[in-house]
Tab-separated table of C-alpha atoms in Angstrom:
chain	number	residue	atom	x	y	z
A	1	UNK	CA	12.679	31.616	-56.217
A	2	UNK	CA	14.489	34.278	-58.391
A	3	UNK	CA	13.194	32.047	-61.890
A	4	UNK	CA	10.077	32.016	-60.491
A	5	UNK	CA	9.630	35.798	-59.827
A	6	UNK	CA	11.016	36.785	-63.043
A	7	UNK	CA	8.553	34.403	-65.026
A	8	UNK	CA	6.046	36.181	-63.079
A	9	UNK	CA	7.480	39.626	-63.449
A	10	UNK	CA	7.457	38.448	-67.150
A	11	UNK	CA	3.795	36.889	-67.498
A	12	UNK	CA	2.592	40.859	-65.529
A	13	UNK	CA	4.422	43.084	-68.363
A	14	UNK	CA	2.903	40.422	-70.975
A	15	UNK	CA	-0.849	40.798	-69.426
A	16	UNK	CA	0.302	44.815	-69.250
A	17	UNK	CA	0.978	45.101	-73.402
A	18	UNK	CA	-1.953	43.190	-74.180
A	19	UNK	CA	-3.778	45.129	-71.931
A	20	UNK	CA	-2.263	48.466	-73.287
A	21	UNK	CA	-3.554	47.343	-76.441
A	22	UNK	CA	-7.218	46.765	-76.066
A	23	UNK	CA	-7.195	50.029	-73.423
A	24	UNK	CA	-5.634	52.159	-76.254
A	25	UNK	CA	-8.755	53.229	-77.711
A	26	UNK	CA	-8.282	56.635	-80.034
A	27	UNK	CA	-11.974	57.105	-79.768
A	28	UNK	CA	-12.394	57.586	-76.283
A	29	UNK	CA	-13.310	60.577	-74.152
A	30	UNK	CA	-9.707	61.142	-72.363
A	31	UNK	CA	-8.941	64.374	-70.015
A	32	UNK	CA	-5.421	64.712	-69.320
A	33	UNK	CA	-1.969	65.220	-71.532
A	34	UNK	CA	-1.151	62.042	-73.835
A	35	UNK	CA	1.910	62.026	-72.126
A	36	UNK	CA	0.833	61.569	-68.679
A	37	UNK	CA	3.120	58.852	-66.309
A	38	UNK	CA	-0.120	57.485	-65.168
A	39	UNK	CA	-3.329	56.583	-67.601
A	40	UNK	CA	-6.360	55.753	-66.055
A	41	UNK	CA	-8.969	53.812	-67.636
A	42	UNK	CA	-12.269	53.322	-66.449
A	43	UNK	CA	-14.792	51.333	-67.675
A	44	UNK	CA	-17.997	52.912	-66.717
A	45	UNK	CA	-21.969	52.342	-66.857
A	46	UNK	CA	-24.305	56.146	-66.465
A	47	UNK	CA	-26.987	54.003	-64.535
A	48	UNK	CA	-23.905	52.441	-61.943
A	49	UNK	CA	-24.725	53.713	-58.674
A	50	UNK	CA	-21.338	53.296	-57.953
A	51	UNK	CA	-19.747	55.219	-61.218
A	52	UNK	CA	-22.156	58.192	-60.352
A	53	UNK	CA	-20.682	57.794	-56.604
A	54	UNK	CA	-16.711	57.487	-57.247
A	55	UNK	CA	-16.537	60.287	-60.463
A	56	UNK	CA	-16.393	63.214	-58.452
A	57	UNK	CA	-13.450	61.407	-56.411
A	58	UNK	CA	-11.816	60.813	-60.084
A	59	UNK	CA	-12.313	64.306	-61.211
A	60	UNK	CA	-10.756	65.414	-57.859
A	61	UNK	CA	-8.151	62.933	-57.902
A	62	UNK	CA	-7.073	64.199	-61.581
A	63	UNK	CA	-7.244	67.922	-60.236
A	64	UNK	CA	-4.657	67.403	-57.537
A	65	UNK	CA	-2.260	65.490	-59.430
A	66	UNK	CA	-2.926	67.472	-63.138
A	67	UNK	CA	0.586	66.427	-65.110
A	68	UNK	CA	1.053	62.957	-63.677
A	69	UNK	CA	-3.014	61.586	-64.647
A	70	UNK	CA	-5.223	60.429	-67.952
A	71	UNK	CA	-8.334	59.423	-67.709
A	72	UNK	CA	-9.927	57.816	-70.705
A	73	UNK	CA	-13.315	56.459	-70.171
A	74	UNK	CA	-15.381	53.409	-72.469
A	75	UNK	CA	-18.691	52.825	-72.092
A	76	UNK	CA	-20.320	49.739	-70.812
A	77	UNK	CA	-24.167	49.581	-70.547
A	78	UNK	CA	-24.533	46.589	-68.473
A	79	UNK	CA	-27.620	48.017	-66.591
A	80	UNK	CA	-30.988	47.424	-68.900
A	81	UNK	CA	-31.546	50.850	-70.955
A	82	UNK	CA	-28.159	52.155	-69.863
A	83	UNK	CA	-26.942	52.163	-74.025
A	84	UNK	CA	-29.967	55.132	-74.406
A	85	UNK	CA	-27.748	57.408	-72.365
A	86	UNK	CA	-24.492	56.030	-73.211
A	87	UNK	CA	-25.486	56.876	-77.249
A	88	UNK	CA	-26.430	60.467	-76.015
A	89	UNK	CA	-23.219	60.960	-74.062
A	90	UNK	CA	-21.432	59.987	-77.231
A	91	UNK	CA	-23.693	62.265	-79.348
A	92	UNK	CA	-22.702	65.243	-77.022
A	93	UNK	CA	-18.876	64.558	-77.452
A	94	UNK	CA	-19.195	66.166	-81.340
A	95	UNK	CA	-20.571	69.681	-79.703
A	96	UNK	CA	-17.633	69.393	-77.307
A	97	UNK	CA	-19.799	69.243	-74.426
A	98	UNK	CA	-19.154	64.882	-73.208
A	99	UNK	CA	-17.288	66.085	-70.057
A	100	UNK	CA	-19.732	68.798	-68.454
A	101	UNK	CA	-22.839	66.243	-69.572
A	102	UNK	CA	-21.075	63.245	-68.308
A	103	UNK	CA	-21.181	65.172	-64.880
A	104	UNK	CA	-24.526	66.155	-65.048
A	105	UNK	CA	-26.087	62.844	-66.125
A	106	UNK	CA	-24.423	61.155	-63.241
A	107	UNK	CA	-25.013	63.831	-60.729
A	108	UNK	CA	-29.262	63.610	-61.581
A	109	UNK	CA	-28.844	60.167	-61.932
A	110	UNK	CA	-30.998	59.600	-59.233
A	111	UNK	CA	-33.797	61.242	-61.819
A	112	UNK	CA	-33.783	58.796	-64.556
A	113	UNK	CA	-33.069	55.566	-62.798
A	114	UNK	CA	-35.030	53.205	-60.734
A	115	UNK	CA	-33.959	49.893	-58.821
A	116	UNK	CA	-31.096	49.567	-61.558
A	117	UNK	CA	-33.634	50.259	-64.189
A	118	UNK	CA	-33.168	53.099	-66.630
A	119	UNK	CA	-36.197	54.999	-68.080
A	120	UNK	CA	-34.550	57.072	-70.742
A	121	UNK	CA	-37.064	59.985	-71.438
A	122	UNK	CA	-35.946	60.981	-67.585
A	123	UNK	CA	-32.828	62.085	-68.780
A	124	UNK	CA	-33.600	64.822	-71.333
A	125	UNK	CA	-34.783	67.242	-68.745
A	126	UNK	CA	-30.937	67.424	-67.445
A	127	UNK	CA	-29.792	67.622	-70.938
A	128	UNK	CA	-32.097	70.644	-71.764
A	129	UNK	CA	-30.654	72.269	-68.335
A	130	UNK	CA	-27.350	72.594	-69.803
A	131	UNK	CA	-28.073	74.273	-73.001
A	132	UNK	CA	-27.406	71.278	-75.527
A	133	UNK	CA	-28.441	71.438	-78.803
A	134	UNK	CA	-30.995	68.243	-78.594
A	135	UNK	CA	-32.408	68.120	-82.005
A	136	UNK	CA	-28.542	67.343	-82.834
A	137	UNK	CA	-28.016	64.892	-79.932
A	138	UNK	CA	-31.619	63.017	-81.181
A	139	UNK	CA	-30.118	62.725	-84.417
A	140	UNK	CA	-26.543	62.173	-83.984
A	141	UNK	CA	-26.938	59.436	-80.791
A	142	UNK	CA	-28.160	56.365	-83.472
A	143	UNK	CA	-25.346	57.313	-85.813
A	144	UNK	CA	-23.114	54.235	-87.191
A	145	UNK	CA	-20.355	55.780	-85.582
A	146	UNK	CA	-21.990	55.787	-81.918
A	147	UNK	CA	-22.968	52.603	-82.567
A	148	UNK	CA	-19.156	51.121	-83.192
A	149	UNK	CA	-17.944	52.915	-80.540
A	150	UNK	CA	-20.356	50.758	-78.217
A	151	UNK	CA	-19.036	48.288	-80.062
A	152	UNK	CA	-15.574	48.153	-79.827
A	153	UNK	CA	-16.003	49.416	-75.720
A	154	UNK	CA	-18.413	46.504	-75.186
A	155	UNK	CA	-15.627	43.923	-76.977
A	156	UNK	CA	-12.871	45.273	-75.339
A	157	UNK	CA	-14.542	45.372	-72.089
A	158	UNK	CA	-15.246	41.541	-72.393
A	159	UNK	CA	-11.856	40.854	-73.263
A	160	UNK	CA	-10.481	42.440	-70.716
A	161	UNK	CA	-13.030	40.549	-68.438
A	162	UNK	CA	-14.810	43.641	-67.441
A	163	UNK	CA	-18.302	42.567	-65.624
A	164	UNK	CA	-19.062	45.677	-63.316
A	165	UNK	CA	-18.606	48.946	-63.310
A	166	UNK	CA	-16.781	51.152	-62.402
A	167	UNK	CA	-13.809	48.865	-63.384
A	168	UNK	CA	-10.077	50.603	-63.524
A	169	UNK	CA	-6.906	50.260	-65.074
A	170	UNK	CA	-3.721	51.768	-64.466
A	171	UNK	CA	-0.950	51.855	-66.904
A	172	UNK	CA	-2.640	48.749	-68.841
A	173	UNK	CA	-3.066	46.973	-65.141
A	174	UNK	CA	-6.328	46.118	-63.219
A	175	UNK	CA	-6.715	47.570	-59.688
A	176	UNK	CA	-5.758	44.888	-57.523
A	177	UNK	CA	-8.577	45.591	-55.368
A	178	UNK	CA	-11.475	47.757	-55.478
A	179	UNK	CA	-11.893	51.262	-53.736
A	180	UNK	CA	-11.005	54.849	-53.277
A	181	UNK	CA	-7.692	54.129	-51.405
A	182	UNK	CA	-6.498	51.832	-54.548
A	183	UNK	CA	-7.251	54.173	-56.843
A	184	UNK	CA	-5.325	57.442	-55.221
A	185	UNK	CA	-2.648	54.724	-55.037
């Protein structure tokens, strides 16, 4: 019993480092002091009915418990169109604005998607609300850059064996199960 829960132990803090090192991603959006005990990473889709549901939990989660909690987010556009918005949250990131337009795409979600369907030219009327520059985000959002960002969330994502959103990871470890109560765990 003992060699068996040590070779388990074991094969968890393996799965944990490997983890750790597709999670670690220097180019995503991250709220919270490097040093944090506890990094969160969620995997997240703009048109997931459920992402645009469970954020505001996050965000309140990470304001009661400030010190202790990271949250890094990467991009997955597994609804069809969903990449259109992801590419202009990643355009807004450079005019220090991803966080407040994160918010406010998900929040008028409910404006620019249909039956799991996005229809992209529904979201620039929330983006003009907050003041954006939007000739920048047009030009910025097809940038190389953007684009291996996607990239590199999309390949981690699948390596990680990511297939809905929102999908979280604590400390380099999947949520055993899914739900609020897991996640202020």
């Amino acid at each position: 019993t003992l060699a068996y829960k040590y070779q388990a132990e074991k094969k968890l803090q393996q799965t944990a480092a490997m983890n750790q090192m597709l999670l670690a991603s220097e180019h995503a959006p991250s709220l919270g002091k490097a040093e944090a005990k506890v990094h969160l990473v969620e995997f997240l889709d703009p048109a997931c009915e459920t992402c645009a549901v469970f954020f505001p939990s996050v965000k309140k989660l990470m304001a009661a418990n400030p010190d202790p909690i990271r949250l890094s987010i990467r991009h997955v556009p597994l609804h069809q169109g969903s990449e259109h918005v992801v590419r202009i949250l990643e355009s807004t990131r450079s005019q220090g604005r991803y966080w407040e337009t994160l918010e406010a795409v998900l929040a008028a979600q409910g404006q620019w998607t249909m039956n799991h369907r996005v229809y992209p030219e529904k979201v620039w009327p929330t983006l003009e609300a907050l003041g954006l520059d939007l000739e920048r985000v047009r030009r910025e959002m097809n940038s190389p850059e953007i684009a291996q960002r996607m990239a590199k969330d999309t390949a981690d994502a699948r390596s990680l064996g990511v297939t809905k959103t929102p999908e979280y990871f604590a400390n380099g470890q999947p949520m055993p199960r899914f739900g609020l109560e897991e996640l202020q765990g």
